[in-house]
C-alpha positions in Angstrom: 1.9 20.6 -28.7 5.7 20.6 -27.5 7.6 17.5 -28.2 7.7 17.1 -24.3 3.9 16.8 -24.4 4.3 14.4 -27.3 6.8 12.1 -25.3 4.5 11.8 -22.4 1.6 11.1 -24.3 3.7 8.2 -26.1 4.7 7.3 -22.4 1.2 7.1 -20.8 -0.1 5.2 -24.1 2.7 2.5 -23.4 1.6 2.2 -19.7 -2.0 1.9 -20.7 -1.1 -0.8 -23.7 0.5 -3.0 -20.8 -2.4 -2.9 -18.6 -4.1 -6.7 -18.2 -7.4 -5.6 -19.5 -8.5 -8.7 -21.4 -10.8 -9.9 -18.7 -12.9 -6.1 -19.4 -13.8 -7.0 -23.1 -16.7 -9.0 -22.7 -19.7 -7.4 -24.2 -22.2 -8.3 -21.5 -20.2 -6.1 -19.0 -21.1 -3.2 -21.0 -24.6 -3.8 -22.1 -26.4 -0.6 -22.6 -23.0 1.4 -22.3 -22.0 1.4 -25.8 -20.5 5.2 -25.4 -18.0 4.5 -22.9 -16.6 0.9 -22.2 -15.4 -0.6 -18.8 -12.1 -0.8 -20.3 -12.0 2.5 -21.6 -13.0 4.3 -18.4 -10.4 2.5 -16.5 -7.7 3.7 -19.2 -9.0 7.0 -18.6 -8.7 7.1 -14.9 -5.3 5.4 -15.0 -4.2 7.9 -17.2 -5.5 10.9 -15.4 -3.7 9.9 -12.1 -0.3 9.4 -14.2 -1.0 12.7 -16.1 -2.2 14.5 -13.0 -5.4 15.8 -14.5 -6.7 17.7 -11.7 -10.7 17.8 -12.7 -13.4 16.5 -14.9 -13.0 19.4 -17.3 -9.2 18.8 -17.5 -9.9 15.3 -18.6 -12.2 16.4 -21.4 -9.4 19.0 -22.5 -6.5 16.7 -22.2 -8.3 13.7 -24.3 -9.0 16.2 -26.7 -5.5 17.2 -26.9 -4.3 13.7 -26.9 -5.2 12.0 -30.4 -2.8 9.1 -30.0 -4.2 8.9 -26.3 -7.8 9.0 -27.7 -6.9 5.9 -30.1 -5.3 3.6 -27.4 -8.2 4.4 -24.8 -10.8 4.0 -27.7 -12.9 7.2 -27.2 -12.9 10.7 -29.6 -14.8 12.4 -26.9 -16.1 12.4 -23.5 -18.1 14.4 -21.0 -17.0 15.2 -17.5 -20.4 14.3 -15.9 -20.2 11.1 -17.6 -17.1 10.1 -16.0 -18.2 11.1 -12.7 -21.4 9.1 -13.0 -19.5 6.0 -14.5 -16.7 6.1 -11.5 -19.4 5.8 -8.9 -21.4 3.1 -10.4 -18.3 1.0 -11.3 -18.4 -2.1 -8.9 -15.1 -1.8 -7.1 -14.4 -5.7 -7.3 -13.8 -5.0 -11.1 -11.2 -2.3 -10.3 -9.6 -4.7 -7.6 -9.4 -7.5 -10.0 -7.4 -5.4 -12.4 -5.0 -4.4 -9.1 -4.5 -8.2 -8.5 -3.6 -9.0 -12.2 -1.2 -6.3 -12.0 0.4 -7.5 -9.1 0.6 -11.1 -10.7 2.3 -9.6 -13.5 4.8 -7.8 -11.1 5.4 -10.8 -9.1 6.2 -12.9 -12.5 8.7 -10.3 -13.6 10.2 -10.0 -10.2 10.1 -13.8 -9.2 14.1 -14.2 -9.5 14.7 -11.4 -7.3 15.7 -12.4 -3.4 15.0 -9.4 -1.4 17.7 -7.8 0.5 21.1 -9.1 0.4 23.1 -11.1 3.1 20.4 -13.5 4.1 17.6 -10.9 5.0 15.4 -12.0 2.2 11.9 -10.7 1.0 10.2 -8.0 3.2 6.4 -7.2 3.3 6.2 -3.7 4.9 2.7 -3.4 6.4 1.3 0.3 7.1 -1.5 2.7 6.4 -2.1 6.3 5.1 -5.0 8.5 5.6 -6.5 10.9 3.0 -8.7 13.9 4.2 -11.9 14.4 2.8 -14.3 17.4 2.4 -16.2 17.5 5.7 -19.6 19.0 4.0 -19.6 16.2 1.4 -18.2 13.1 3.2 -20.3 12.8 6.2 -20.1 9.2 5.8 -16.4 9.3 6.7 -16.8 11.3 9.9 -14.3 11.0 12.4 -14.5 14.0 14.7 -15.6 17.6 14.2 -13.6 19.0 11.1 -12.0 15.7 10.5 -13.4 13.4 7.6 -11.0 10.8 6.2 -10.5 7.3 4.5 -7.3 5.0 5.0 -5.4 3.0 2.7 -4.1 0.1 4.7 -1.0 -1.2 2.3 1.3 -4.2 2.2 4.5 -2.9 0.4 6.6 -6.1 -1.1 10.3 -5.4 -1.0 11.9 -7.7 -4.0 15.5 -6.0 -4.0 17.2 -2.8 -2.4 15.6 -1.0 -5.2 12.3 -2.6 -6.3 9.1 -2.2 -3.9 5.5 -2.6 -5.2 2.1 -2.5 -3.1 0.9 -6.2 -3.5 -2.2 -5.8 -1.1 -4.5 -3.1 -0.2 -7.6 -2.5 1.8 -9.4 0.7 1.7 -11.5 1.8 4.7 -13.0 4.6 6.5 -10.6 6.5 8.9 -11.9 4.7 11.9 -10.5 1.4 10.9 -7.4 1.1 12.8 -4.1 -0.6 11.5 -4.8 -3.4 14.3 -7.9 -4.3 12.6 -6.8 -4.6 9.3 -3.8 -6.9 10.1 -5.8 -10.1 9.8 -6.0 -9.2 5.8 -2.4 -7.9 5.2 -0.4 -10.2 7.4 -0.2 -13.8 6.1 1.9 -17.0 5.7 4.2 -15.7 3.0 8.0 -16.6 2.4 8.6 -12.9 3.4 9.4 -11.1 6.7 6.5 -8.5 7.9 7.9 -5.2 9.1 5.5 -3.3 11.3 5.3 -0.5 13.7 3.3 -0.5 17.1 -0.4 -0.2 15.7 -0.2 -3.7 14.7 0.9 -6.3 17.4 -1.1 -7.5 20.7 -0.3 -10.6 22.4 -3.3 -12.2 20.7 -1.9 -11.1 17.1 2.0 -12.1 17.8 0.6 -15.4 19.3 -1.3 -16.2 16.2 1.4 -14.9 13.9 3.9 -17.4 15.6 1.5 -20.4 15.6 1.2 -19.6 11.8 5.1 -19.5 11.2 4.5 -15.9 10.2 8.2 -14.1 10.0 8.1 -10.5 11.5 10.0 -7.7 13.0 7.8 -5.3 14.9 8.1 -2.5 17.2 6.2 -2.9 20.4 5.1 -0.4 23.4 6.2 -0.5 26.8 2.9 -2.2 27.8 4.1 -5.4 26.5 5.3 -7.5 29.5 8.3 -9.3 28.5 10.1 -12.2 30.6 13.8 -12.7 29.6 15.0 -16.3 29.3 18.5 -15.5 27.8 20.3 -12.7 27.1 22.8 -12.2 24.2 25.7 -10.1 24.2 25.1 -6.8 22.3 27.1 -6.8 19.1 26.3 -3.3 18.3 26.9 -0.1 20.1 23.6 1.1 19.7 21.7 -2.0 21.0 20.8 -1.7 24.8 19.5 -5.4 25.0 19.4 -8.6 22.6 17.7 -11.3 24.2 15.4 -14.3 23.8 11.9 -13.6 25.4 8.4 -14.6 26.1 5.4 -12.0 26.4 2.3 -12.7 28.3 1.2 -16.3 28.1 3.3 -17.2 25.0 4.9 -20.5 24.7 7.1 -19.9 21.7 10.1 -17.8 22.4 11.0 -14.7 20.2 14.0 -12.3 20.0 13.6 -8.8 21.9 16.2 -6.0 20.5 16.3 -2.5 22.2 18.3 0.2 20.8 18.8 3.8 20.3 19.0 5.9 17.1 21.3 9.0 16.4 18.8 11.2 18.3 18.4 9.2 21.1 15.1 7.6 20.2 14.7 4.1 22.1 12.9 1.5 19.9 11.6 -1.9 21.3 11.6 -4.8 18.7 10.3 -8.2 18.6 11.2 -10.5 15.9 11.1 -14.2 15.0 14.7 -13.9 13.1 17.1 -15.5 15.4 19.1 -16.2 12.2 20.0 -12.2 11.5 22.8 -9.8 13.5 21.4 -7.1 15.7 22.4 -4.7 13.0 20.6 -6.6 10.5 17.4 -6.6 12.5 17.7 -2.9 12.9 18.2 -2.3 9.2 15.0 -4.0 8.6 13.1 -1.9 10.8 14.7 1.0 9.2 13.8 -0.2 5.9 10.1 1.1 7.0 10.7 4.1 5.6 10.4 2.8 2.0 6.6 2.8 2.7 6.5 6.2 3.9 8.1 7.0 0.4 5.7 5.3 -1.4 2.9 7.1 0.5 4.5 10.2 -0.1 4.7 9.4 -4.1 1.4 8.4 -4.5 -0.3 11.5 -2.9 2.7 14.1 -4.7 3.4 12.4 -8.0 -0.3 10.7 -8.7 -2.0 13.4 -6.5 -4.1 10.6 -4.8 -5.3 13.7 -2.0 -7.3 15.2 -5.3 -10.2 12.9 -5.2 -12.7 12.2 -8.2 -15.6 11.3 -6.3 -17.0 12.2 -2.7 -18.9 8.7 -2.6 -17.5 5.5 -0.7 -17.3 3.5 -3.9 -15.9 6.3 -6.3 -12.9 6.7 -3.7 -12.2 2.9 -3.3 -12.3 2.8 -7.2 -9.4 5.6 -7.3 -7.3 3.9 -4.6 -7.1 0.6 -6.7 
């Protein structure tokens, strides 16, 4: 084994040792499953994602080659068929519980972070990514001929210019729209929610305003606006900066229309009257951070390589 492999093995062991798995040590949880505990199973699948193990056979091979990892996980050998069976049977609530505990730990570690500078603060970027599934094996995820998929609806918390992490995810079949996931992902938090056109509707916007939810959201031309007051544009890219109402709304919001360097027009509604137009544009452009996150989980963690063709197995892999 090369020095590089040894270093990687130690790094994976270090990551696994940090997981808050104390709740999974209850003997009743694993009654009758003495060969492979739930705690060990979770560690194996986290290691598989971190080290890009490509199949169950590859998992067997890697575990055999990594003695320190065997010790950290608590198994000496394992069969691929056993792993496949257990990931499909494992209740998703348990894996979700582990995800929530990791998020709590990240929130504790970053509680002193103030988000983006100059008064912008913390951001919650909301979006979803699609994962295509094999048509023949996943008819439960059918969307149209030749198109079977699931979605991972995600809220990414930005706590500083260089630190962001998902603090909530909602797995679904590909037929669930961004609009339908908004009730779960957009909450009364001390952050500004950043969203694209799939999330706002007159009902959603009014609901967010009534709850005091801060947002920067792109809207479509279909949403009728009524100008109450125009502000002088403070940036050359800004076409309009105004206080507006929409539909039957009673609480004014701010409307900023701007063009980018490719002459594309963006129509933004926001509750942030305290910021400059430049800052509001910067917040919306910060959406690219969630696109980078989706690219990272697909390319680095190989989330496109699914461990299961059953819903429960796929939800477990996402969490």
